[in-house]
PDB file of C-alpha atoms in Angstrom:
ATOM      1  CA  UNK A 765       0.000   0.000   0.000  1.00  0.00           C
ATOM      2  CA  UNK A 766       1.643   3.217  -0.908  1.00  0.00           C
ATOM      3  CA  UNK A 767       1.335   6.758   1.268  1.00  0.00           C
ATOM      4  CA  UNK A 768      -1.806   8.576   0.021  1.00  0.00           C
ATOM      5  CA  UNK A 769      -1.659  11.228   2.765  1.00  0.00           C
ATOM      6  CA  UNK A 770      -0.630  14.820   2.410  1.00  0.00           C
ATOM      7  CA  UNK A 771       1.794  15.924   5.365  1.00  0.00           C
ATOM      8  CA  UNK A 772       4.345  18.302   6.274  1.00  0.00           C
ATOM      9  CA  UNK A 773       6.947  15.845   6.085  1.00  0.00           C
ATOM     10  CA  UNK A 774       5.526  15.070   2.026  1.00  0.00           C
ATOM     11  CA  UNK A 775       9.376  14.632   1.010  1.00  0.00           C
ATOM     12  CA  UNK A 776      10.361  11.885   3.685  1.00  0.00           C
ATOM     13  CA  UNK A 777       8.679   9.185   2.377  1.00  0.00           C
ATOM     14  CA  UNK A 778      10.641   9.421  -0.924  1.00  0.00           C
ATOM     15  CA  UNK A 779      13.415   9.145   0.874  1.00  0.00           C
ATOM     16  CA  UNK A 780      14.183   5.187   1.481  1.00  0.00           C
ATOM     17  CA  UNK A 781      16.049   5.937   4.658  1.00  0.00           C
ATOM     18  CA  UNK A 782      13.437   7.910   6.502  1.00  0.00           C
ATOM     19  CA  UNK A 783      10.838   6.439   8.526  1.00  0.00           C
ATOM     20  CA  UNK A 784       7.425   8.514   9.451  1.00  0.00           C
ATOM     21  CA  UNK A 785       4.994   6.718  11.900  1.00  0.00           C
ATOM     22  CA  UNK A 786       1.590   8.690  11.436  1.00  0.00           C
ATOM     23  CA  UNK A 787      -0.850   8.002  14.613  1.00  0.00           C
ATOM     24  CA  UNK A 788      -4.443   8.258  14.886  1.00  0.00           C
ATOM     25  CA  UNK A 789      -5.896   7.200  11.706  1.00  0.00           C
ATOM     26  CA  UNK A 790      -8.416   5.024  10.814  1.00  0.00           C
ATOM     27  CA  UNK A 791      -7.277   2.991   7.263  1.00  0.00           C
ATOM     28  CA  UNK A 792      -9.354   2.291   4.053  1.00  0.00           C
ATOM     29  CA  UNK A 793      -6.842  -0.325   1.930  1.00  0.00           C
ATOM     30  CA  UNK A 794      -8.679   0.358  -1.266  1.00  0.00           C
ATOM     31  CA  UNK A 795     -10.906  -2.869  -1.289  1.00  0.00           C
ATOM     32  CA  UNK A 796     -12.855  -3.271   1.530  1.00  0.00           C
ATOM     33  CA  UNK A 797     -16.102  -1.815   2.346  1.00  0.00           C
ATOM     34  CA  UNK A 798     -15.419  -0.124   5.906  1.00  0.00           C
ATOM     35  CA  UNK A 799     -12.195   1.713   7.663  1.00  0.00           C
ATOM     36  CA  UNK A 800     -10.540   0.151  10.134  1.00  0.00           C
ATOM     37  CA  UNK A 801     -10.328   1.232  13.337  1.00  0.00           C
ATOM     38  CA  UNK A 802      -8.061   3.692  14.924  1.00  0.00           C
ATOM     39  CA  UNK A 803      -4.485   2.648  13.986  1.00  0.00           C
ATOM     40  CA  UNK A 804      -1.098   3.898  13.659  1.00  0.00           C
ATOM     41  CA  UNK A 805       0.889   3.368  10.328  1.00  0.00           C
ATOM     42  CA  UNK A 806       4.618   3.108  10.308  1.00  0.00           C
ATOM     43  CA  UNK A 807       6.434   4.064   7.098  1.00  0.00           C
ATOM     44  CA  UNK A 808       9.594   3.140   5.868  1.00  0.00           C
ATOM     45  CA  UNK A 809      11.024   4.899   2.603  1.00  0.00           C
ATOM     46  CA  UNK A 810       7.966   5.091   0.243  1.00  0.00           C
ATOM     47  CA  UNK A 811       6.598   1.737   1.884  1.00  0.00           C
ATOM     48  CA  UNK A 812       3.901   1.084   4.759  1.00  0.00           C
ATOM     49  CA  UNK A 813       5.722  -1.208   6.846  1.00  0.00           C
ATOM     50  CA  UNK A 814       3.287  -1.967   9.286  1.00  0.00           C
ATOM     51  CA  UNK A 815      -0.653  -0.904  10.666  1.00  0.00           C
ATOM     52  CA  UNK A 816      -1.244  -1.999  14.102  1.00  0.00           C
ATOM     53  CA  UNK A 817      -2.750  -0.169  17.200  1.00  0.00           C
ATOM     54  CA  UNK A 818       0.367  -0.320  18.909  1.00  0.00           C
ATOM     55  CA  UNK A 819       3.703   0.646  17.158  1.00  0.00           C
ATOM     56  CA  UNK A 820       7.387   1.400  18.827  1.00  0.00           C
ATOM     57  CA  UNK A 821       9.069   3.595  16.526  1.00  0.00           C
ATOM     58  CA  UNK A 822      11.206   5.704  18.634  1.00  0.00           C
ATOM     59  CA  UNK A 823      13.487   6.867  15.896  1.00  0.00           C
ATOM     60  CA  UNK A 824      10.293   7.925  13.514  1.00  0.00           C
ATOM     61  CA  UNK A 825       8.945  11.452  12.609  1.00  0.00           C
ATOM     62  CA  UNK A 826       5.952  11.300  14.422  1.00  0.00           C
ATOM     63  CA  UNK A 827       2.526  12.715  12.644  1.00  0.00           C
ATOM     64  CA  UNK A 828      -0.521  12.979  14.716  1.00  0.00           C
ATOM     65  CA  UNK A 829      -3.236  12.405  11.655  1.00  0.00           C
ATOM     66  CA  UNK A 830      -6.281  13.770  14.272  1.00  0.00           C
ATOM     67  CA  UNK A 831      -8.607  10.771  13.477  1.00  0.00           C
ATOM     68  CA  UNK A 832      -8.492  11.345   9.743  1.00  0.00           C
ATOM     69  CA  UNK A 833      -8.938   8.672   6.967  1.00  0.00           C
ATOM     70  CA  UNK A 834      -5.466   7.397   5.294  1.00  0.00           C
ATOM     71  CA  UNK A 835      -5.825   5.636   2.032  1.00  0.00           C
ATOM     72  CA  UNK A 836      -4.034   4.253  -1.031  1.00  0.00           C
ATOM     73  CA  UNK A 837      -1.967   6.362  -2.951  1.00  0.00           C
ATOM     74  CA  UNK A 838      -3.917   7.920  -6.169  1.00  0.00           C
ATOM     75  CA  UNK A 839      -2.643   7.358  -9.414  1.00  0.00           C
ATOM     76  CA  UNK A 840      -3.882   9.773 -12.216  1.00  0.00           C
ATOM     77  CA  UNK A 841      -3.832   7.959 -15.593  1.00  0.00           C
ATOM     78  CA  UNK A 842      -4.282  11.142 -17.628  1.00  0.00           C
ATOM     79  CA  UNK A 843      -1.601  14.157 -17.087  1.00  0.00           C
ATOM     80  CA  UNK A 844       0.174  16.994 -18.828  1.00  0.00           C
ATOM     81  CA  UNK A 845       2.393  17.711 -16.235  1.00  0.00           C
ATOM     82  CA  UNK A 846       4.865  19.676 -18.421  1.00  0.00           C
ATOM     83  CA  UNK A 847       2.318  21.947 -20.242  1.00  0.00           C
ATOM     84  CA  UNK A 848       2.811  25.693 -19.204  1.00  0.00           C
ATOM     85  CA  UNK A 849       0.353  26.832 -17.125  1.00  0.00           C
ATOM     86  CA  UNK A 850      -0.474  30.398 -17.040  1.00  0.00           C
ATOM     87  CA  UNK A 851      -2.568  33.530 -18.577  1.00  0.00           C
ATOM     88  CA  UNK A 852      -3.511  33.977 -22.037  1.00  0.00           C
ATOM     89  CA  UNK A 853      -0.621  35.209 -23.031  1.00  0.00           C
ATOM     90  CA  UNK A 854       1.250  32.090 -22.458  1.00  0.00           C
ATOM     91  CA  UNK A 855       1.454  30.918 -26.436  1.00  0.00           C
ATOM     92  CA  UNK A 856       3.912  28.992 -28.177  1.00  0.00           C
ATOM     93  CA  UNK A 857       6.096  31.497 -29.296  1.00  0.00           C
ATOM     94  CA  UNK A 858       6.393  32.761 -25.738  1.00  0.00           C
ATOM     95  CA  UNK A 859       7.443  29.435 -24.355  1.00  0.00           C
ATOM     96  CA  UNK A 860      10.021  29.620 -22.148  1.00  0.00           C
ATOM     97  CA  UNK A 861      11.353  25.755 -20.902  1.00  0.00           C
ATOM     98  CA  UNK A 862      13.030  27.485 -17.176  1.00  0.00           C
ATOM     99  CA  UNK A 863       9.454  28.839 -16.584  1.00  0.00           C
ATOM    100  CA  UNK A 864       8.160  25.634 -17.515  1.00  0.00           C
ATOM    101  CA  UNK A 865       9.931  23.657 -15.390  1.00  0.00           C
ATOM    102  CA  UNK A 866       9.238  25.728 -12.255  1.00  0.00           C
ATOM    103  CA  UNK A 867       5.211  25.501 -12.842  1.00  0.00           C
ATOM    104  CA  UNK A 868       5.574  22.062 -13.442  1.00  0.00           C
ATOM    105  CA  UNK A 869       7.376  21.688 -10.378  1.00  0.00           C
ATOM    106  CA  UNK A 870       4.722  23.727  -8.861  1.00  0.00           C
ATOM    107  CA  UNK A 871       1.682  21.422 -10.122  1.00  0.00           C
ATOM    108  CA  UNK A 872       3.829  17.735  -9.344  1.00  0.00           C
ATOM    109  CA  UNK A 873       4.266  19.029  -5.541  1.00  0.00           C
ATOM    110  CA  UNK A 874       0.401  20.259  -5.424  1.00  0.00           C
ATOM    111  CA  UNK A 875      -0.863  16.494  -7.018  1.00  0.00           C
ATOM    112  CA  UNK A 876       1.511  14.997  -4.462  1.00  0.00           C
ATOM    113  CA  UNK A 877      -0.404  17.244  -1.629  1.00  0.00           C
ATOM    114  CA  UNK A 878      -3.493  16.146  -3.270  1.00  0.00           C
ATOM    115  CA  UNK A 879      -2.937  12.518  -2.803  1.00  0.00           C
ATOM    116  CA  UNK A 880      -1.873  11.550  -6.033  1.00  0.00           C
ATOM    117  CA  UNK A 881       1.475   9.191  -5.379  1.00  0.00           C
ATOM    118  CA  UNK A 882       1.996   8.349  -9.323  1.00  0.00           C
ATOM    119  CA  UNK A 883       0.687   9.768 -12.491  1.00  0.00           C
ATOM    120  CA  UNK A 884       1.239   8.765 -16.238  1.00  0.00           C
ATOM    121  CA  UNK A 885       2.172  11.572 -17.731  1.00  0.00           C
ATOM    122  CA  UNK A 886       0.872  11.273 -21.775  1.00  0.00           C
ATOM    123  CA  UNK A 887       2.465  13.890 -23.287  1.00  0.00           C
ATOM    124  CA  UNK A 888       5.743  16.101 -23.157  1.00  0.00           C
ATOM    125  CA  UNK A 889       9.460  16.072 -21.467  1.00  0.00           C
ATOM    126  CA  UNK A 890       8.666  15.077 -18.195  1.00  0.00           C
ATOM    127  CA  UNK A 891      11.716  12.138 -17.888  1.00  0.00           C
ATOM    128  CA  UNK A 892      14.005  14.901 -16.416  1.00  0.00           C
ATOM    129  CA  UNK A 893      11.189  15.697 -13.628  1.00  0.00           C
ATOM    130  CA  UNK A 894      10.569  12.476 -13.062  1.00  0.00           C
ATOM    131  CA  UNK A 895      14.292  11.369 -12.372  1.00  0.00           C
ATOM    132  CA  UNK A 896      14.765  14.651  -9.876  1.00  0.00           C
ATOM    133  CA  UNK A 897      11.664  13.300  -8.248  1.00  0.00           C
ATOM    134  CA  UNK A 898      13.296   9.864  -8.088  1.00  0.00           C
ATOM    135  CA  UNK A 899      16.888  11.215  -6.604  1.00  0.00           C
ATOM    136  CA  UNK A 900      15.314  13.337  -3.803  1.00  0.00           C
ATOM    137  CA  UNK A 901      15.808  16.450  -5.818  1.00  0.00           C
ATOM    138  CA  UNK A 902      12.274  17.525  -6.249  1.00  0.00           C
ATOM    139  CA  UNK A 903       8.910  16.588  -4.859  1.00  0.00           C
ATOM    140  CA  UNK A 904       6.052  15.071  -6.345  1.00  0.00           C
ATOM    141  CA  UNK A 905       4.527  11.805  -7.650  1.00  0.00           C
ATOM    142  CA  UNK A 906       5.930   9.062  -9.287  1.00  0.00           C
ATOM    143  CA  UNK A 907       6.015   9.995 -13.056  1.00  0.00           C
ATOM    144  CA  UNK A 908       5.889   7.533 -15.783  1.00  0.00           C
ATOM    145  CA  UNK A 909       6.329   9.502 -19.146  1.00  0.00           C
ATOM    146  CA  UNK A 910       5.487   8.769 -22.918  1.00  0.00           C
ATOM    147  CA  UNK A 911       6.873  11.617 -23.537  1.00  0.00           C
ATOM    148  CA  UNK A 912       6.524  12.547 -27.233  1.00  0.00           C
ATOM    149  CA  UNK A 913       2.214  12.479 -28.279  1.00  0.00           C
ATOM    150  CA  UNK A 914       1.590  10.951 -31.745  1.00  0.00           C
ATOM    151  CA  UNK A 915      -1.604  12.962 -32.824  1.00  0.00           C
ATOM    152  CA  UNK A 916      -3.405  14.027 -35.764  1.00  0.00           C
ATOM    153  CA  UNK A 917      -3.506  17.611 -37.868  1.00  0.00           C
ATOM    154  CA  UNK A 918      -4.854  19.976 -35.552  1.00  0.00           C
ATOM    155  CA  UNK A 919      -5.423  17.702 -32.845  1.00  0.00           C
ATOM    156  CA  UNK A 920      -4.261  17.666 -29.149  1.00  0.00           C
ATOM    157  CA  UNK A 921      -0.706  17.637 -29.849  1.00  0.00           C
ATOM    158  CA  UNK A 922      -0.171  19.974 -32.685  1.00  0.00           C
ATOM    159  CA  UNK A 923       1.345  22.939 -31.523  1.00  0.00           C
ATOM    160  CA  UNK A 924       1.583  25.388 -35.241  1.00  0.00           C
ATOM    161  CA  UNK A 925      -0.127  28.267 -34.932  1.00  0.00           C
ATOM    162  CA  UNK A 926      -3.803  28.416 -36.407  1.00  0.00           C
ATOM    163  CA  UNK A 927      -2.047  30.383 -39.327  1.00  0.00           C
ATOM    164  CA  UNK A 928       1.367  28.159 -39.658  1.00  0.00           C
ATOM    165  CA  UNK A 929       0.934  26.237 -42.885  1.00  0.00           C
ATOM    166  CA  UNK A 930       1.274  22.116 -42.415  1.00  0.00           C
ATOM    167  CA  UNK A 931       4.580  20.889 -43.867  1.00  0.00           C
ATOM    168  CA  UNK A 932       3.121  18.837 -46.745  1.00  0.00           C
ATOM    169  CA  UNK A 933       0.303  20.879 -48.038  1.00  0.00           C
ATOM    170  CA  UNK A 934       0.730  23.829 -50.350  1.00  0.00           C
ATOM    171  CA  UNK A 935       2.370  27.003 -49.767  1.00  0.00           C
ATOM    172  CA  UNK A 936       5.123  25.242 -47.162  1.00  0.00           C
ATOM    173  CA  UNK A 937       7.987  25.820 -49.283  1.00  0.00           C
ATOM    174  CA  UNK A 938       6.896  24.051 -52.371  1.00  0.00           C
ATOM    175  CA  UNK A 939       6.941  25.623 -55.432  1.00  0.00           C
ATOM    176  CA  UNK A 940       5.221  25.072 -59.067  1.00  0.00           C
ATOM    177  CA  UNK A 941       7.435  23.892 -61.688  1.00  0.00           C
TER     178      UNK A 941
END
């Protein structure tokens, strides 16, 4: 079962030699019908190591979860999590990849606080992200990337301008002979 809980401590439990034991939460595994009772949960790295009432863990960041509901981490199957966010004015030929990065550093941490441990990202240069998540150097979810989109003329991953021509039709650099 993977951490679906957001805390202050959100970066510890990427790190496989931390351990976090959160107290005072009642568990829903993702299958069954009801939540447990009251438990503690003791985590070790990115893992639950173990749910019990009881739990010694003297060398654990300790998180009092106040009776709240601790579930499965979220995994969001449909994500973009390298397209710029931002006003209108944010267009292609004002893309800037630094700016990028940031808000998409930005948007990994807030899916991360919103429970979402992993998303497949479908389209777009998120490998780098994901391996700074992976080394400790960045929060967020786990990110498995396509990267490139395969799409159709004008569809959801062609980025020309409504008035760029398309390379093979007319008036793209060929000329009558």
């Amino acid at each position: 079962m993977t951490l679906g809980i957001a805390y202050p401590a959100a970066t510890q439990a990427q790190n496989a030699s931390s351990r976090a034991l959160i107290t005072n939460v009642r568990v829903w595994n993702g299958t069954a019908d009801l939540l447990s009772e009251t438990a503690n949960v003791l985590i070790e790295g990115s893992k639950i190591k173990q749910i019990a009432a009881d739990i010694e863990a003297t060398d654990a960041t300790v998180i009092d979860g106040q009776g709240r509901t601790l579930i499965p981490g979220l995994i969001d199957t449909h994500q973009h999590i390298m397209i710029a966010r931002g006003g209108p004015t944010d267009h292609k030929n004002k893309y800037d990849p630094y700016t990028n990065a940031h808000q998409a550093g930005a948007a990994a941490e807030q899916m991360l606080l919103r429970g979402f441990t992993t998303i497949r990202d479908l389209m777009g240069p998120s490998v780098s992200r994901a391996k700074a998540i992976d080394r400790g150097l960045a929060v967020g979810p786990r990110i498995f990337s396509v990267q490139a989109a395969i799409g159709s003329t004008s569809g959801h991953s062609d980025f020309r301008n409504y008035n760029d021509f398309h390379p093979n039709m007319q008036g793209a650099g060929f000329t009558d002979a």
